[in-house]
PDB file of C-alpha atoms in Angstrom:
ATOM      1  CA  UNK A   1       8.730 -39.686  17.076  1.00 79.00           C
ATOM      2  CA  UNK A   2       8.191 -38.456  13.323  1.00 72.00           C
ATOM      3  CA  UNK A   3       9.304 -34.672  14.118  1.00 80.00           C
ATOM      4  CA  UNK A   4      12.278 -36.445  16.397  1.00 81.00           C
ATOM      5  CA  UNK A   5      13.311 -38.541  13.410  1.00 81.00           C
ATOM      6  CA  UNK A   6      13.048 -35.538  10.409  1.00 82.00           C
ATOM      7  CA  UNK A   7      15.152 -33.239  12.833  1.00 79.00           C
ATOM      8  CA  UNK A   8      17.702 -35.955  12.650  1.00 80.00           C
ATOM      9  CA  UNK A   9      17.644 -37.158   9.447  1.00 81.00           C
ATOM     10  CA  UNK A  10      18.071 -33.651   7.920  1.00 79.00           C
ATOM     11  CA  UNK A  11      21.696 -33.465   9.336  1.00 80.00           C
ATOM     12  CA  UNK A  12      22.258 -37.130   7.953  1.00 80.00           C
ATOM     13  CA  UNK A  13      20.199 -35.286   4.402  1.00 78.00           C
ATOM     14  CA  UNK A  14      22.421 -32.239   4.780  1.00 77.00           C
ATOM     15  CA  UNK A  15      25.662 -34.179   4.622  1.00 77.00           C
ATOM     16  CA  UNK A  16      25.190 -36.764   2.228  1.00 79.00           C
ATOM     17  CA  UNK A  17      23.566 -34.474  -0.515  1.00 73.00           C
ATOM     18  CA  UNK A  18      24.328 -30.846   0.427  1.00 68.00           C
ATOM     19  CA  UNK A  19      23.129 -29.573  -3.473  1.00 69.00           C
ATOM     20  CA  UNK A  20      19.295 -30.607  -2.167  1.00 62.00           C
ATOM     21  CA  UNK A  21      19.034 -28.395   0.406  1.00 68.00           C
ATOM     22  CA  UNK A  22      15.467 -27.389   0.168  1.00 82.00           C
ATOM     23  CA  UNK A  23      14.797 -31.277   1.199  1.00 79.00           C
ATOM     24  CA  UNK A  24      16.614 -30.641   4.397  1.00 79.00           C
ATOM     25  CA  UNK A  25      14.628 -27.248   4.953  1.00 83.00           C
ATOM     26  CA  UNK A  26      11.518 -29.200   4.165  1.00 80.00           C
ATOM     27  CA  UNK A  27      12.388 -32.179   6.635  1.00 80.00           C
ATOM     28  CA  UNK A  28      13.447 -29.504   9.147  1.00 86.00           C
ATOM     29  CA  UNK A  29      10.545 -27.075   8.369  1.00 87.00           C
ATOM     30  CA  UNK A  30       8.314 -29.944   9.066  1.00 82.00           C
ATOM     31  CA  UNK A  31       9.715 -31.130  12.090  1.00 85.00           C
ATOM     32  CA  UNK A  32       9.648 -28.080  13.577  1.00 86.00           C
ATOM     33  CA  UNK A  33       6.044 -27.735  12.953  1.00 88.00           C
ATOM     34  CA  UNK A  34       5.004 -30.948  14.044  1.00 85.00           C
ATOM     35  CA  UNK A  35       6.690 -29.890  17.240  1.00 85.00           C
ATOM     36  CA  UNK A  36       4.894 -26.033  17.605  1.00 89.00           C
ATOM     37  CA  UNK A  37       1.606 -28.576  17.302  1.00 84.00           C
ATOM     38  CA  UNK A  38       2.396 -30.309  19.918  1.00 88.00           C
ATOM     39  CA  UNK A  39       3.206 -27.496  21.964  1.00 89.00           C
ATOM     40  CA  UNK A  40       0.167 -25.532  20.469  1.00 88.00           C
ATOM     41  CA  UNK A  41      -2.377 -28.246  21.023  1.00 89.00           C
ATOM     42  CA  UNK A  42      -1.229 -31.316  22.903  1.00 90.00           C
ATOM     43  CA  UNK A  43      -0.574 -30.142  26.082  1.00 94.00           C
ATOM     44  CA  UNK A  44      -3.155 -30.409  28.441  1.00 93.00           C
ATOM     45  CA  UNK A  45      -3.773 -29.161  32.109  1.00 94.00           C
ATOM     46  CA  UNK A  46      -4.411 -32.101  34.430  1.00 94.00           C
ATOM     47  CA  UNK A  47      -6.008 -31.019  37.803  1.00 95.00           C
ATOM     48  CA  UNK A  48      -4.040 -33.388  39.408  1.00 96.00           C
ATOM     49  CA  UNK A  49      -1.064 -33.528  37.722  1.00 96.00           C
ATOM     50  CA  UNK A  50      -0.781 -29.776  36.292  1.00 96.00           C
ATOM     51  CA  UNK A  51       0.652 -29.603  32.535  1.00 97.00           C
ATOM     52  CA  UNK A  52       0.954 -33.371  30.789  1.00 97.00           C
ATOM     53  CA  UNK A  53       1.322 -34.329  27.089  1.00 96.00           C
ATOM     54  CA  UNK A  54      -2.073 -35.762  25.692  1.00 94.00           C
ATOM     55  CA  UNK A  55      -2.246 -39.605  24.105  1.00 92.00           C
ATOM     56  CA  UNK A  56      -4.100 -38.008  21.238  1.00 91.00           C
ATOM     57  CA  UNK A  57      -6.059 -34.801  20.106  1.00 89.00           C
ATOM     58  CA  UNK A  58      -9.030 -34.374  17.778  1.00 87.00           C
ATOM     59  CA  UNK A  59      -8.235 -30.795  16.748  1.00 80.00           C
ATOM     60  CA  UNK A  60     -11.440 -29.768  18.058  1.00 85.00           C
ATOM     61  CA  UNK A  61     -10.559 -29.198  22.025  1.00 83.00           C
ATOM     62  CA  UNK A  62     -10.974 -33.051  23.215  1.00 88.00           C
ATOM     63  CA  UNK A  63      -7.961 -35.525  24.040  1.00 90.00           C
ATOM     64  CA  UNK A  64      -7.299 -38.806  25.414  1.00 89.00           C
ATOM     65  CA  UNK A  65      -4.985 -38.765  28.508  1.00 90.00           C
ATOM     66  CA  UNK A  66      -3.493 -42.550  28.907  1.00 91.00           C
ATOM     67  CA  UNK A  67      -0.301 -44.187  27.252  1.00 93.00           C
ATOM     68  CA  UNK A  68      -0.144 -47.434  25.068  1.00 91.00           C
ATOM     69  CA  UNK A  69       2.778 -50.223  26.117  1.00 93.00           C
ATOM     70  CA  UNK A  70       3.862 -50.026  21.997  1.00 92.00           C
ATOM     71  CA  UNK A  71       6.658 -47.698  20.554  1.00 92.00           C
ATOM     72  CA  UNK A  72       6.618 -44.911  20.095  1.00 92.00           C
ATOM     73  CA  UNK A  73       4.535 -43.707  23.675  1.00 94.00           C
ATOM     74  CA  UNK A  74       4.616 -40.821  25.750  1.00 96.00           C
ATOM     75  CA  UNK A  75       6.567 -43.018  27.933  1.00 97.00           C
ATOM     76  CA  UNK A  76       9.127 -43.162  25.607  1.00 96.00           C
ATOM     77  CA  UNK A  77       9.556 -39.781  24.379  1.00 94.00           C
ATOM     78  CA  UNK A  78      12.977 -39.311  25.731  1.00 95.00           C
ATOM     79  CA  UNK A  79      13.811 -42.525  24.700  1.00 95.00           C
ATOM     80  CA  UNK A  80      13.458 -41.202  20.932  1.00 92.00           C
ATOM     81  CA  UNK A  81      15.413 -37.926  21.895  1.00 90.00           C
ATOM     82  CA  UNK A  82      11.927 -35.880  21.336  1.00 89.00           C
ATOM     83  CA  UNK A  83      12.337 -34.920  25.042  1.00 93.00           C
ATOM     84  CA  UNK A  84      14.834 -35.165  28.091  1.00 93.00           C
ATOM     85  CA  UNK A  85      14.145 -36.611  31.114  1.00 93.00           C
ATOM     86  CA  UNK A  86      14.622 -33.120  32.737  1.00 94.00           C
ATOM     87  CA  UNK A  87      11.398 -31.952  30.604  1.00 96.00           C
ATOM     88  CA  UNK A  88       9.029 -31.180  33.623  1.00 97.00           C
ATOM     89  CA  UNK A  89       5.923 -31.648  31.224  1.00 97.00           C
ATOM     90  CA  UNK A  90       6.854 -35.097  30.340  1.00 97.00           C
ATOM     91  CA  UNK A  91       7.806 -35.923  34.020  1.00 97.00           C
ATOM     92  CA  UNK A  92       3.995 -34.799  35.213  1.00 97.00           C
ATOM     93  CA  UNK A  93       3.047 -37.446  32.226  1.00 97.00           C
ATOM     94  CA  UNK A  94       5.311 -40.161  33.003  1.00 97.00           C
ATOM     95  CA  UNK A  95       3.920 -39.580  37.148  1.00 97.00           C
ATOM     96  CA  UNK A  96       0.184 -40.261  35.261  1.00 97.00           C
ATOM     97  CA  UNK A  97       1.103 -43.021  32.965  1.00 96.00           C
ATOM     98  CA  UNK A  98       2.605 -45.105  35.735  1.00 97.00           C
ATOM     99  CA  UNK A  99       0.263 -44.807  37.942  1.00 96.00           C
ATOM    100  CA  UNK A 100      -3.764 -45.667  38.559  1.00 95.00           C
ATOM    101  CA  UNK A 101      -5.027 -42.273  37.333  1.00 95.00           C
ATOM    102  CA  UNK A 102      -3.756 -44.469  33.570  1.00 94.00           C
ATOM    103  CA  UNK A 103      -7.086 -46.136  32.383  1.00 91.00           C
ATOM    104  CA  UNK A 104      -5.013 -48.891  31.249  1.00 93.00           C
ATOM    105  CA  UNK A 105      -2.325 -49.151  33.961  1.00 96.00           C
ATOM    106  CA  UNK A 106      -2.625 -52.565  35.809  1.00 96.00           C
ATOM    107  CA  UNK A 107      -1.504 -53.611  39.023  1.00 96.00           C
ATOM    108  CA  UNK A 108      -0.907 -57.210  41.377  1.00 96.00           C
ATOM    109  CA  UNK A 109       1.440 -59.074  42.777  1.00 97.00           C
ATOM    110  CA  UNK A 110       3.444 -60.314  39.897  1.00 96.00           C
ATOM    111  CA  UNK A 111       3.750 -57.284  37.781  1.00 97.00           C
ATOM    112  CA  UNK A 112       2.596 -53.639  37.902  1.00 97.00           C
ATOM    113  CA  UNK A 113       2.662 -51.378  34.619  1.00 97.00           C
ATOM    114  CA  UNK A 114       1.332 -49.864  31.731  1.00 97.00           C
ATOM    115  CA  UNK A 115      -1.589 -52.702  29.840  1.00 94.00           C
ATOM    116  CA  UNK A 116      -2.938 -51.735  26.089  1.00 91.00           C
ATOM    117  CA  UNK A 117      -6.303 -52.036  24.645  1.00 88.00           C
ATOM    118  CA  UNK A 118      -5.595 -54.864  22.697  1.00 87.00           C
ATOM    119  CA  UNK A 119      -4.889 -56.966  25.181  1.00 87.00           C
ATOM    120  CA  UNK A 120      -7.570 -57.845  28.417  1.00 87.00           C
ATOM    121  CA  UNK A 121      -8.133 -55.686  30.757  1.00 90.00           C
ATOM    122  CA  UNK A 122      -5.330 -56.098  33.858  1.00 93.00           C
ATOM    123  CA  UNK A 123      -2.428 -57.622  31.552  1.00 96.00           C
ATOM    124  CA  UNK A 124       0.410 -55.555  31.639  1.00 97.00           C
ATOM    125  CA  UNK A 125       3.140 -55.425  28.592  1.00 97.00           C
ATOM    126  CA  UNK A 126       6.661 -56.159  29.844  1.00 97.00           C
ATOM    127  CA  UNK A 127       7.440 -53.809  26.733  1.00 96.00           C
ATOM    128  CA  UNK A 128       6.132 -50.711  28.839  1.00 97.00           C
ATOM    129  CA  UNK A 129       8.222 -51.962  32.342  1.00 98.00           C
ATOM    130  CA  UNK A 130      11.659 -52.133  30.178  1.00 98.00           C
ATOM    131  CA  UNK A 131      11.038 -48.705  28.735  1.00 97.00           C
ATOM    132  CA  UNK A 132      10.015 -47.537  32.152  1.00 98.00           C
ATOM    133  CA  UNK A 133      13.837 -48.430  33.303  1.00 98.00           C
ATOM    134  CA  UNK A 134      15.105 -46.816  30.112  1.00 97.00           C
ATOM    135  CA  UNK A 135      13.411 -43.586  31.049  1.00 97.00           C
ATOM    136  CA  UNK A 136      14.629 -43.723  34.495  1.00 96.00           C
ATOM    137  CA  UNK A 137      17.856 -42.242  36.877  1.00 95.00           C
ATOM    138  CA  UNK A 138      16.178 -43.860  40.335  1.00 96.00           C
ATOM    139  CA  UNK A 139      17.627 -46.430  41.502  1.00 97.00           C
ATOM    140  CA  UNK A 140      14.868 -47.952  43.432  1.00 97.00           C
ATOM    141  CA  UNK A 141      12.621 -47.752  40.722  1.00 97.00           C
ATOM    142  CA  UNK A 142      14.857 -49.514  38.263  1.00 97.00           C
ATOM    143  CA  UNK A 143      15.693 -52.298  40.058  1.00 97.00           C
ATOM    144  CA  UNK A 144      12.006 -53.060  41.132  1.00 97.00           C
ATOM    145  CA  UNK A 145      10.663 -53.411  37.494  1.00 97.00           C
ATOM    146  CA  UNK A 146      13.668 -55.273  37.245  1.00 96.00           C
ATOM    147  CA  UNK A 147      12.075 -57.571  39.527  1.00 96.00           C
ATOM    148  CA  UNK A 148       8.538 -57.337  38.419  1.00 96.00           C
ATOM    149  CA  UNK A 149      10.010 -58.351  34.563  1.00 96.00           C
ATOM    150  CA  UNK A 150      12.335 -61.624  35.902  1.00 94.00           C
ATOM    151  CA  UNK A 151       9.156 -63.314  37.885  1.00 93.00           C
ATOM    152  CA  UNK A 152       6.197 -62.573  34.727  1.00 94.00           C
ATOM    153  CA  UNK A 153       8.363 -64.918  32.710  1.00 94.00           C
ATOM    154  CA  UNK A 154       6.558 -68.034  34.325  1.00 92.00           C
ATOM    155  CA  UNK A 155       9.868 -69.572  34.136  1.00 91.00           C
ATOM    156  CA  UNK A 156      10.378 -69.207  30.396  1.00 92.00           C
ATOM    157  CA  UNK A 157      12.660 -66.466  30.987  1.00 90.00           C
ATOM    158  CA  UNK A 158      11.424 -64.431  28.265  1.00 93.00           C
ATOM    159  CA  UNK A 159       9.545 -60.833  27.478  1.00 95.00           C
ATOM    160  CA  UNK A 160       5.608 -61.835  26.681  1.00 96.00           C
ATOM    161  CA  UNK A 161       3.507 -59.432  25.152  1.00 96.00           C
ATOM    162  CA  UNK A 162       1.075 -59.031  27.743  1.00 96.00           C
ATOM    163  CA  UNK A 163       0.899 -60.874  31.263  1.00 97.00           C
ATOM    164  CA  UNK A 164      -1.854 -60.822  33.697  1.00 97.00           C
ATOM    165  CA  UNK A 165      -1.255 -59.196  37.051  1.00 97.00           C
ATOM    166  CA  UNK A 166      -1.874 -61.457  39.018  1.00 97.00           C
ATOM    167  CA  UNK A 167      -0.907 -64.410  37.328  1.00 96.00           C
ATOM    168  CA  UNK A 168       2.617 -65.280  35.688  1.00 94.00           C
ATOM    169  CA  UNK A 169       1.227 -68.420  33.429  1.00 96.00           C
ATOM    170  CA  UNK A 170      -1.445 -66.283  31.645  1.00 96.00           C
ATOM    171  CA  UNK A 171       0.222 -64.535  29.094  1.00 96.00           C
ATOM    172  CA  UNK A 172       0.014 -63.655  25.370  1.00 92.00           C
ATOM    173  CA  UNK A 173       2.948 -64.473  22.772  1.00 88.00           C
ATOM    174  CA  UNK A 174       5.323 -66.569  24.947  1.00 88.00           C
ATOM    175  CA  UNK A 175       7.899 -65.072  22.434  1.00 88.00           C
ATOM    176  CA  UNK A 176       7.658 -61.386  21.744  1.00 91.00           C
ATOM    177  CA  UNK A 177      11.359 -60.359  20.057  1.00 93.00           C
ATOM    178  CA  UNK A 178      10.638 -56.543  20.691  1.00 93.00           C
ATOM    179  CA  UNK A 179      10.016 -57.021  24.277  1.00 95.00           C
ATOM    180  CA  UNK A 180      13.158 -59.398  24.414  1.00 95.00           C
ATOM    181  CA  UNK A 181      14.831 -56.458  22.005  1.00 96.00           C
ATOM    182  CA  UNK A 182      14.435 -54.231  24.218  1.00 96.00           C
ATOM    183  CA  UNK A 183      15.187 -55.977  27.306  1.00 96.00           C
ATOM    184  CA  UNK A 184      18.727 -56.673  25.721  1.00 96.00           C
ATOM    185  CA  UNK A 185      18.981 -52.973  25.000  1.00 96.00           C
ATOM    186  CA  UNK A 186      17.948 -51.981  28.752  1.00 96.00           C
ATOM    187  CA  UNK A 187      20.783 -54.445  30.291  1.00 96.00           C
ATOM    188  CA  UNK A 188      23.496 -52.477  27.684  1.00 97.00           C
ATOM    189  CA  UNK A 189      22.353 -49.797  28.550  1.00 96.00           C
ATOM    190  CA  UNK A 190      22.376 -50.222  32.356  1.00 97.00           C
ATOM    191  CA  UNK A 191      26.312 -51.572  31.930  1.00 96.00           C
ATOM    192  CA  UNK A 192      26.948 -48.206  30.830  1.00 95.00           C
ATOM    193  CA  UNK A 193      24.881 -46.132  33.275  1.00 94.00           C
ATOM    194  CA  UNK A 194      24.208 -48.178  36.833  1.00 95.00           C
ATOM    195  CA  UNK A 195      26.384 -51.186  36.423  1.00 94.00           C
ATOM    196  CA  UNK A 196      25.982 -51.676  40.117  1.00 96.00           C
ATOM    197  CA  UNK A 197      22.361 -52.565  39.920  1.00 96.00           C
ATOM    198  CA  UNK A 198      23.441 -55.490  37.335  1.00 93.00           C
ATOM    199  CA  UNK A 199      25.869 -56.816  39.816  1.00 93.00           C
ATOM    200  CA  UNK A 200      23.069 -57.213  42.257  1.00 90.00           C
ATOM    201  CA  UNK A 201      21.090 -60.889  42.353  1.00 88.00           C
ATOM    202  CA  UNK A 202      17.777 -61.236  41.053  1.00 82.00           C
ATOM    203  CA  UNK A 203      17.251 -64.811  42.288  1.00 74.00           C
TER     204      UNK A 203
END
């Protein structure tokens, strides 16, 4: 997200104060290298799922492979333009992440996804099923997290934080405004991209 967001503020740097340019070579210059890191040192060879971006590195060989729900995540990586969704490194991580080889994805019959360590173990974060439709082109998926998101509400009809798996009326934060954010911003951005699935009925 950080090297993302200095590559793009340096054009917004270069324009509005072209006489500081070694700012914009700095914001640039460290963007880029925050990026070669990555590359360098976060990449990781899964035997299952070949090359994958690691949660976090040590700088001494070791990782974590898993996701969190929050922004920014792996997940979302596209989302915040550090990657494209054609990136086959970030697809082999997004294939992990939402799946069981995640340490903190949790599954039942209300709602499948991504969960968090701050929350108890089998709670999954609407937050992480909205951005999972924001990262995606397949129809099939989309419209079943769709799904999954409209019955955790417990008929509130709102984004919780966290909601357990197999229960819709245990939840945390009844009202969490970035999950509800970013639902808002997954419908708009639907209308532009696969209006058809929003004339479908969820009920």
């Amino acid at each position: 997200m950080f090297s993302s967001a200095l590559n793009t503020s340096s054009v917004i740097m270069e324009k509005i104060s072209p006489h500081t340019s070694n700012l914009t070579s700095w914001m640039r210059a460290m963007s880029t290298g925050i990026n070669r890191g990555i590359m360098d040192h976060a990449i990781i060879n899964d035997p299952k799922y070949s090359k994958v971006y690691a949660f976090e590195v040590d700088g001494y060989g070791s990782h974590i492979s898993m996701d969190d729900p929050n922004i920014p995540s792996l997940l979302s990586a596209p989302f915040l333009s550090y990657t494209t969704l054609r990136d086959p490194i970030y697809q082999n991580t997004r294939r992990k992440i939402l799946s069981r080889d995640n340490p903190y994805f949790a599954w039942g019959p209300v709602i499948s996804g991504v969960g968090s360590m701050h929350t108890l173990p089998g709670r999954v974060w609407p937050m992480a099923n909205v951005m999972t439709i924001l990262t995606s082109d397949d129809d099939v998926e989309i419209i079943r997290n769709l799904k999954m998101l409209l019955r955790s509400t417990n008929g509130l009809g709102l984004m919780h934080e966290s909601v357990d798996a197999h229960h819709d009326a245990v939840y945390s934060r009844p009202w969490f405004s970035w999950a509800n954010g970013l639902f808002g911003q997954a419908v708009l951005d639907l209308e532009k991209r696969k209006r058809h699935i929003l004339e479908m009925s969820f009920q």
